PDB file of N, CA and C in Angstrom:
ATOM      1  N   MET A1356      17.154  37.240 -44.035  1.00  0.00           N
ATOM      2  CA  MET A1356      16.019  36.417 -43.688  1.00  0.00           C
ATOM      3  C   MET A1356      14.895  37.292 -43.149  1.00  0.00           C
ATOM      4  N   GLU A1357      13.708  36.925 -43.514  1.00  0.00           N
ATOM      5  CA  GLU A1357      12.556  37.654 -43.020  1.00  0.00           C
ATOM      6  C   GLU A1357      12.117  37.095 -41.676  1.00  0.00           C
ATOM      7  N   SER A1358      11.659  37.981 -40.858  1.00  0.00           N
ATOM      8  CA  SER A1358      11.121  37.529 -39.575  1.00  0.00           C
ATOM      9  C   SER A1358       9.615  37.759 -39.576  1.00  0.00           C
ATOM     10  N   ASP A1359       8.906  36.813 -39.026  1.00  0.00           N
ATOM     11  CA  ASP A1359       7.456  36.921 -38.947  1.00  0.00           C
ATOM     12  C   ASP A1359       7.084  37.726 -37.714  1.00  0.00           C
ATOM     13  N   ILE A1360       6.129  38.601 -37.893  1.00  0.00           N
ATOM     14  CA  ILE A1360       5.638  39.409 -36.791  1.00  0.00           C
ATOM     15  C   ILE A1360       4.240  38.902 -36.444  1.00  0.00           C
ATOM     16  N   TYR A1361       4.074  38.472 -35.216  1.00  0.00           N
ATOM     17  CA  TYR A1361       2.788  37.989 -34.747  1.00  0.00           C
ATOM     18  C   TYR A1361       2.160  39.054 -33.864  1.00  0.00           C
ATOM     19  N   ILE A1362       0.956  39.441 -34.206  1.00  0.00           N
ATOM     20  CA  ILE A1362       0.237  40.438 -33.429  1.00  0.00           C
ATOM     21  C   ILE A1362      -0.836  39.717 -32.622  1.00  0.00           C
ATOM     22  N   LYS A1363      -0.779  39.906 -31.337  1.00  0.00           N
ATOM     23  CA  LYS A1363      -1.727  39.254 -30.429  1.00  0.00           C
ATOM     24  C   LYS A1363      -3.011  40.082 -30.384  1.00  0.00           C
ATOM     25  N   ASP A1364      -4.146  39.441 -30.592  1.00  0.00           N
ATOM     26  CA  ASP A1364      -5.443  40.112 -30.531  1.00  0.00           C
ATOM     27  C   ASP A1364      -5.982  39.984 -29.105  1.00  0.00           C
ATOM     28  N   THR A1365      -5.545  40.889 -28.249  1.00  0.00           N
ATOM     29  CA  THR A1365      -5.848  40.798 -26.819  1.00  0.00           C
ATOM     30  C   THR A1365      -7.340  40.856 -26.505  1.00  0.00           C
ATOM     31  N   PRO A1366      -8.128  41.764 -27.101  1.00  0.00           N
ATOM     32  CA  PRO A1366      -9.559  41.777 -26.759  1.00  0.00           C
ATOM     33  C   PRO A1366     -10.276  40.473 -27.113  1.00  0.00           C
ATOM     34  N   ALA A1367      -9.926  39.878 -28.234  1.00  0.00           N
ATOM     35  CA  ALA A1367     -10.557  38.609 -28.611  1.00  0.00           C
ATOM     36  C   ALA A1367     -10.137  37.491 -27.662  1.00  0.00           C
ATOM     37  N   LEU A1368      -8.867  37.459 -27.252  1.00  0.00           N
ATOM     38  CA  LEU A1368      -8.412  36.444 -26.307  1.00  0.00           C
ATOM     39  C   LEU A1368      -9.116  36.588 -24.966  1.00  0.00           C
ATOM     40  N   ILE A1369      -9.263  37.817 -24.501  1.00  0.00           N
ATOM     41  CA  ILE A1369      -9.949  38.038 -23.231  1.00  0.00           C
ATOM     42  C   ILE A1369     -11.417  37.658 -23.347  1.00  0.00           C
ATOM     43  N   PHE A1370     -12.057  38.026 -24.458  1.00  0.00           N
ATOM     44  CA  PHE A1370     -13.464  37.696 -24.650  1.00  0.00           C
ATOM     45  C   PHE A1370     -13.692  36.189 -24.655  1.00  0.00           C
ATOM     46  N   PHE A1371     -12.939  35.469 -25.489  1.00  0.00           N
ATOM     47  CA  PHE A1371     -13.135  34.029 -25.565  1.00  0.00           C
ATOM     48  C   PHE A1371     -12.685  33.329 -24.283  1.00  0.00           C
ATOM     49  N   GLY A1372     -11.658  33.851 -23.627  1.00  0.00           N
ATOM     50  CA  GLY A1372     -11.248  33.288 -22.345  1.00  0.00           C
ATOM     51  C   GLY A1372     -12.336  33.417 -21.294  1.00  0.00           C
ATOM     52  N   LEU A1373     -12.972  34.593 -21.234  1.00  0.00           N
ATOM     53  CA  LEU A1373     -14.068  34.787 -20.279  1.00  0.00           C
ATOM     54  C   LEU A1373     -15.280  33.934 -20.638  1.00  0.00           C
ATOM     55  N   VAL A1374     -15.579  33.843 -21.935  1.00  0.00           N
ATOM     56  CA  VAL A1374     -16.726  33.028 -22.360  1.00  0.00           C
ATOM     57  C   VAL A1374     -16.511  31.564 -21.977  1.00  0.00           C
ATOM     58  N   PHE A1375     -15.322  31.027 -22.287  1.00  0.00           N
ATOM     59  CA  PHE A1375     -15.033  29.635 -21.945  1.00  0.00           C
ATOM     60  C   PHE A1375     -15.078  29.428 -20.439  1.00  0.00           C
ATOM     61  N   THR A1376     -14.470  30.341 -19.689  1.00  0.00           N
ATOM     62  CA  THR A1376     -14.401  30.192 -18.243  1.00  0.00           C
ATOM     63  C   THR A1376     -15.790  30.276 -17.612  1.00  0.00           C
ATOM     64  N   ILE A1377     -16.593  31.215 -18.051  1.00  0.00           N
ATOM     65  CA  ILE A1377     -17.926  31.380 -17.459  1.00  0.00           C
ATOM     66  C   ILE A1377     -18.839  30.217 -17.826  1.00  0.00           C
ATOM     67  N   ILE A1378     -18.898  29.873 -19.113  1.00  0.00           N
ATOM     68  CA  ILE A1378     -19.819  28.813 -19.540  1.00  0.00           C
ATOM     69  C   ILE A1378     -19.432  27.477 -18.917  1.00  0.00           C
ATOM     70  N   PHE A1379     -18.177  27.080 -19.078  1.00  0.00           N
ATOM     71  CA  PHE A1379     -17.775  25.777 -18.560  1.00  0.00           C
ATOM     72  C   PHE A1379     -17.698  25.774 -17.035  1.00  0.00           C
ATOM     73  N   GLY A1380     -17.381  26.909 -16.425  1.00  0.00           N
ATOM     74  CA  GLY A1380     -17.360  26.991 -14.966  1.00  0.00           C
ATOM     75  C   GLY A1380     -18.747  26.843 -14.367  1.00  0.00           C
ATOM     76  N   LEU A1381     -19.733  27.531 -14.950  1.00  0.00           N
ATOM     77  CA  LEU A1381     -21.098  27.396 -14.442  1.00  0.00           C
ATOM     78  C   LEU A1381     -21.652  26.003 -14.694  1.00  0.00           C
ATOM     79  N   TRP A1382     -21.315  25.443 -15.852  1.00  0.00           N
ATOM     80  CA  TRP A1382     -21.775  24.093 -16.172  1.00  0.00           C
ATOM     81  C   TRP A1382     -21.171  23.080 -15.203  1.00  0.00           C
ATOM     82  N   LEU A1383     -19.868  23.249 -14.900  1.00  0.00           N
ATOM     83  CA  LEU A1383     -19.206  22.356 -13.961  1.00  0.00           C
ATOM     84  C   LEU A1383     -19.781  22.518 -12.555  1.00  0.00           C
ATOM     85  N   LYS A1384     -20.103  23.744 -12.178  1.00  0.00           N
ATOM     86  CA  LYS A1384     -20.702  23.996 -10.865  1.00  0.00           C
ATOM     87  C   LYS A1384     -22.076  23.329 -10.762  1.00  0.00           C
ATOM     88  N   ARG A1385     -22.855  23.420 -11.839  1.00  0.00           N
ATOM     89  CA  ARG A1385     -24.172  22.771 -11.846  1.00  0.00           C
ATOM     90  C   ARG A1385     -24.042  21.259 -11.747  1.00  0.00           C
ATOM     91  N   ARG A1386     -23.052  20.695 -12.447  1.00  0.00           N
ATOM     92  CA  ARG A1386     -22.838  19.246 -12.373  1.00  0.00           C
ATOM     93  C   ARG A1386     -22.353  18.831 -10.980  1.00  0.00           C
ATOM     94  N   ALA A1387     -21.583  19.702 -10.322  1.00  0.00           N
ATOM     95  CA  ALA A1387     -21.091  19.387  -8.980  1.00  0.00           C
ATOM     96  C   ALA A1387     -22.226  19.331  -7.967  1.00  0.00           C
ATOM     97  N   LYS A1388     -23.242  20.174  -8.169  1.00  0.00           N
ATOM     98  CA  LYS A1388     -24.379  20.163  -7.243  1.00  0.00           C
ATOM     99  C   LYS A1388     -25.171  18.870  -7.343  1.00  0.00           C
ATOM    100  N   SER A1389     -25.209  18.275  -8.539  1.00  0.00           N
ATOM    101  CA  SER A1389     -26.007  17.063  -8.714  1.00  0.00           C
ATOM    102  C   SER A1389     -25.190  15.776  -8.537  1.00  0.00           C
ATOM    103  N   PHE A1390     -23.900  15.910  -8.267  1.00  0.00           N
ATOM    104  CA  PHE A1390     -23.047  14.725  -8.123  1.00  0.00           C
ATOM    105  C   PHE A1390     -23.115  14.201  -6.691  1.00  0.00           C
ATOM    106  N   ASP A1391     -23.112  12.894  -6.541  1.00  0.00           N
ATOM    107  CA  ASP A1391     -23.189  12.259  -5.218  1.00  0.00           C
ATOM    108  C   ASP A1391     -21.774  12.012  -4.689  1.00  0.00           C
ATOM    109  N   PHE A1392     -21.292  12.940  -3.853  1.00  0.00           N
ATOM    110  CA  PHE A1392     -19.938  12.829  -3.327  1.00  0.00           C
ATOM    111  C   PHE A1392     -19.843  11.840  -2.164  1.00  0.00           C
ATOM    112  N   ASN A1393     -20.965  11.411  -1.625  1.00  0.00           N
ATOM    113  CA  ASN A1393     -20.933  10.476  -0.501  1.00  0.00           C
ATOM    114  C   ASN A1393     -20.484   9.091  -0.950  1.00  0.00           C
ATOM    115  N   ASN A1394     -20.896   8.681  -2.142  1.00  0.00           N
ATOM    116  CA  ASN A1394     -20.556   7.341  -2.623  1.00  0.00           C
ATOM    117  C   ASN A1394     -19.330   7.310  -3.530  1.00  0.00           C
ATOM    118  N   ARG A1395     -18.934   8.447  -4.076  1.00  0.00           N
ATOM    119  CA  ARG A1395     -17.797   8.480  -5.003  1.00  0.00           C
ATOM    120  C   ARG A1395     -16.862   9.627  -4.616  1.00  0.00           C
ATOM    121  N   SER A1396     -15.624   9.523  -5.015  1.00  0.00           N
ATOM    122  CA  SER A1396     -14.630  10.531  -4.616  1.00  0.00           C
ATOM    123  C   SER A1396     -14.622  11.703  -5.592  1.00  0.00           C
ATOM    124  N   LYS A1397     -13.885  12.743  -5.230  1.00  0.00           N
ATOM    125  CA  LYS A1397     -13.744  13.918  -6.084  1.00  0.00           C
ATOM    126  C   LYS A1397     -12.994  13.587  -7.366  1.00  0.00           C
ATOM    127  N   PHE A1398     -12.095  12.608  -7.298  1.00  0.00           N
ATOM    128  CA  PHE A1398     -11.365  12.188  -8.495  1.00  0.00           C
ATOM    129  C   PHE A1398     -12.329  11.677  -9.559  1.00  0.00           C
ATOM    130  N   TYR A1399     -13.316  10.899  -9.140  1.00  0.00           N
ATOM    131  CA  TYR A1399     -14.281  10.379 -10.107  1.00  0.00           C
ATOM    132  C   TYR A1399     -15.150  11.489 -10.693  1.00  0.00           C
ATOM    133  N   PHE A1400     -15.417  12.519  -9.904  1.00  0.00           N
ATOM    134  CA  PHE A1400     -16.166  13.658 -10.439  1.00  0.00           C
ATOM    135  C   PHE A1400     -15.372  14.336 -11.542  1.00  0.00           C
ATOM    136  N   LEU A1401     -14.087  14.588 -11.311  1.00  0.00           N
ATOM    137  CA  LEU A1401     -13.258  15.222 -12.332  1.00  0.00           C
ATOM    138  C   LEU A1401     -13.058  14.302 -13.534  1.00  0.00           C
ATOM    139  N   PHE A1402     -12.926  13.008 -13.284  1.00  0.00           N
ATOM    140  CA  PHE A1402     -12.726  12.052 -14.362  1.00  0.00           C
ATOM    141  C   PHE A1402     -13.984  11.899 -15.223  1.00  0.00           C
ATOM    142  N   ASP A1403     -15.155  11.976 -14.600  1.00  0.00           N
ATOM    143  CA  ASP A1403     -16.409  11.862 -15.341  1.00  0.00           C
ATOM    144  C   ASP A1403     -16.735  13.123 -16.131  1.00  0.00           C
ATOM    145  N   ASN A1404     -16.196  14.252 -15.729  1.00  0.00           N
ATOM    146  CA  ASN A1404     -16.490  15.529 -16.380  1.00  0.00           C
ATOM    147  C   ASN A1404     -15.236  16.146 -16.990  1.00  0.00           C
ATOM    148  N   TYR A1405     -14.433  15.318 -17.647  1.00  0.00           N
ATOM    149  CA  TYR A1405     -13.162  15.818 -18.174  1.00  0.00           C
ATOM    150  C   TYR A1405     -13.358  16.846 -19.282  1.00  0.00           C
ATOM    151  N   GLU A1406     -14.475  16.793 -20.014  1.00  0.00           N
ATOM    152  CA  GLU A1406     -14.714  17.793 -21.062  1.00  0.00           C
ATOM    153  C   GLU A1406     -14.915  19.175 -20.448  1.00  0.00           C
ATOM    154  N   LEU A1407     -15.655  19.229 -19.355  1.00  0.00           N
ATOM    155  CA  LEU A1407     -15.910  20.506 -18.698  1.00  0.00           C
ATOM    156  C   LEU A1407     -14.640  21.061 -18.059  1.00  0.00           C
ATOM    157  N   VAL A1408     -13.862  20.186 -17.456  1.00  0.00           N
ATOM    158  CA  VAL A1408     -12.598  20.617 -16.850  1.00  0.00           C
ATOM    159  C   VAL A1408     -11.650  21.118 -17.943  1.00  0.00           C
ATOM    160  N   GLY A1409     -11.622  20.431 -19.078  1.00  0.00           N
ATOM    161  CA  GLY A1409     -10.785  20.865 -20.200  1.00  0.00           C
ATOM    162  C   GLY A1409     -11.213  22.213 -20.740  1.00  0.00           C
ATOM    163  N   GLY A1410     -12.510  22.436 -20.883  1.00  0.00           N
ATOM    164  CA  GLY A1410     -12.997  23.736 -21.347  1.00  0.00           C
ATOM    165  C   GLY A1410     -12.657  24.848 -20.382  1.00  0.00           C
ATOM    166  N   LEU A1411     -12.760  24.559 -19.106  1.00  0.00           N
ATOM    167  CA  LEU A1411     -12.398  25.544 -18.086  1.00  0.00           C
ATOM    168  C   LEU A1411     -10.907  25.866 -18.144  1.00  0.00           C
ATOM    169  N   LEU A1412     -10.080  24.846 -18.323  1.00  0.00           N
ATOM    170  CA  LEU A1412      -8.630  25.074 -18.426  1.00  0.00           C
ATOM    171  C   LEU A1412      -8.260  25.837 -19.687  1.00  0.00           C
ATOM    172  N   ILE A1413      -8.969  25.601 -20.786  1.00  0.00           N
ATOM    173  CA  ILE A1413      -8.717  26.364 -22.016  1.00  0.00           C
ATOM    174  C   ILE A1413      -9.039  27.835 -21.792  1.00  0.00           C
ATOM    175  N   GLY A1414     -10.159  28.110 -21.128  1.00  0.00           N
ATOM    176  CA  GLY A1414     -10.517  29.495 -20.839  1.00  0.00           C
ATOM    177  C   GLY A1414      -9.497  30.193 -19.957  1.00  0.00           C
ATOM    178  N   VAL A1415      -9.042  29.513 -18.932  1.00  0.00           N
ATOM    179  CA  VAL A1415      -8.019  30.086 -18.048  1.00  0.00           C
ATOM    180  C   VAL A1415      -6.714  30.274 -18.810  1.00  0.00           C
ATOM    181  N   GLY A1416      -6.383  29.333 -19.678  1.00  0.00           N
ATOM    182  CA  GLY A1416      -5.173  29.465 -20.496  1.00  0.00           C
ATOM    183  C   GLY A1416      -5.242  30.653 -21.436  1.00  0.00           C
ATOM    184  N   LEU A1417      -6.398  30.886 -22.064  1.00  0.00           N
ATOM    185  CA  LEU A1417      -6.551  32.048 -22.937  1.00  0.00           C
ATOM    186  C   LEU A1417      -6.413  33.344 -22.160  1.00  0.00           C
ATOM    187  N   LEU A1418      -6.996  33.388 -20.962  1.00  0.00           N
ATOM    188  CA  LEU A1418      -6.846  34.587 -20.135  1.00  0.00           C
ATOM    189  C   LEU A1418      -5.388  34.779 -19.717  1.00  0.00           C
ATOM    190  N   PHE A1419      -4.709  33.701 -19.404  1.00  0.00           N
ATOM    191  CA  PHE A1419      -3.296  33.788 -19.045  1.00  0.00           C
ATOM    192  C   PHE A1419      -2.472  34.349 -20.206  1.00  0.00           C
ATOM    193  N   ILE A1420      -2.727  33.863 -21.422  1.00  0.00           N
ATOM    194  CA  ILE A1420      -2.010  34.365 -22.596  1.00  0.00           C
ATOM    195  C   ILE A1420      -2.310  35.833 -22.830  1.00  0.00           C
ATOM    196  N   ALA A1421      -3.570  36.225 -22.704  1.00  0.00           N
ATOM    197  CA  ALA A1421      -3.934  37.618 -22.962  1.00  0.00           C
ATOM    198  C   ALA A1421      -3.333  38.579 -21.946  1.00  0.00           C
ATOM    199  N   ILE A1422      -3.228  38.149 -20.711  1.00  0.00           N
ATOM    200  CA  ILE A1422      -2.775  39.066 -19.669  1.00  0.00           C
ATOM    201  C   ILE A1422      -1.250  39.080 -19.542  1.00  0.00           C
ATOM    202  N   PHE A1423      -0.612  37.921 -19.574  1.00  0.00           N
ATOM    203  CA  PHE A1423       0.809  37.862 -19.239  1.00  0.00           C
ATOM    204  C   PHE A1423       1.753  37.782 -20.428  1.00  0.00           C
ATOM    205  N   LEU A1424       1.280  37.400 -21.593  1.00  0.00           N
ATOM    206  CA  LEU A1424       2.210  37.292 -22.729  1.00  0.00           C
ATOM    207  C   LEU A1424       2.035  38.398 -23.717  1.00  0.00           C
TER     208      LEU A1424
END
């Protein structure tokens, strides 16, 4: 039986991980500054910005894969 060999492209994973983390992190930070936390909870902030939180988690996940796997 043949075995498949997967080669991890570490520089590309680190690059895209940093790009996702920086772009979505700064965007989320900007949205946090304009959010009214006095009338609504932090849960609603995360729930209203789930796309940004997801992009940030994807970036962190890519960095995790590049560094530890």
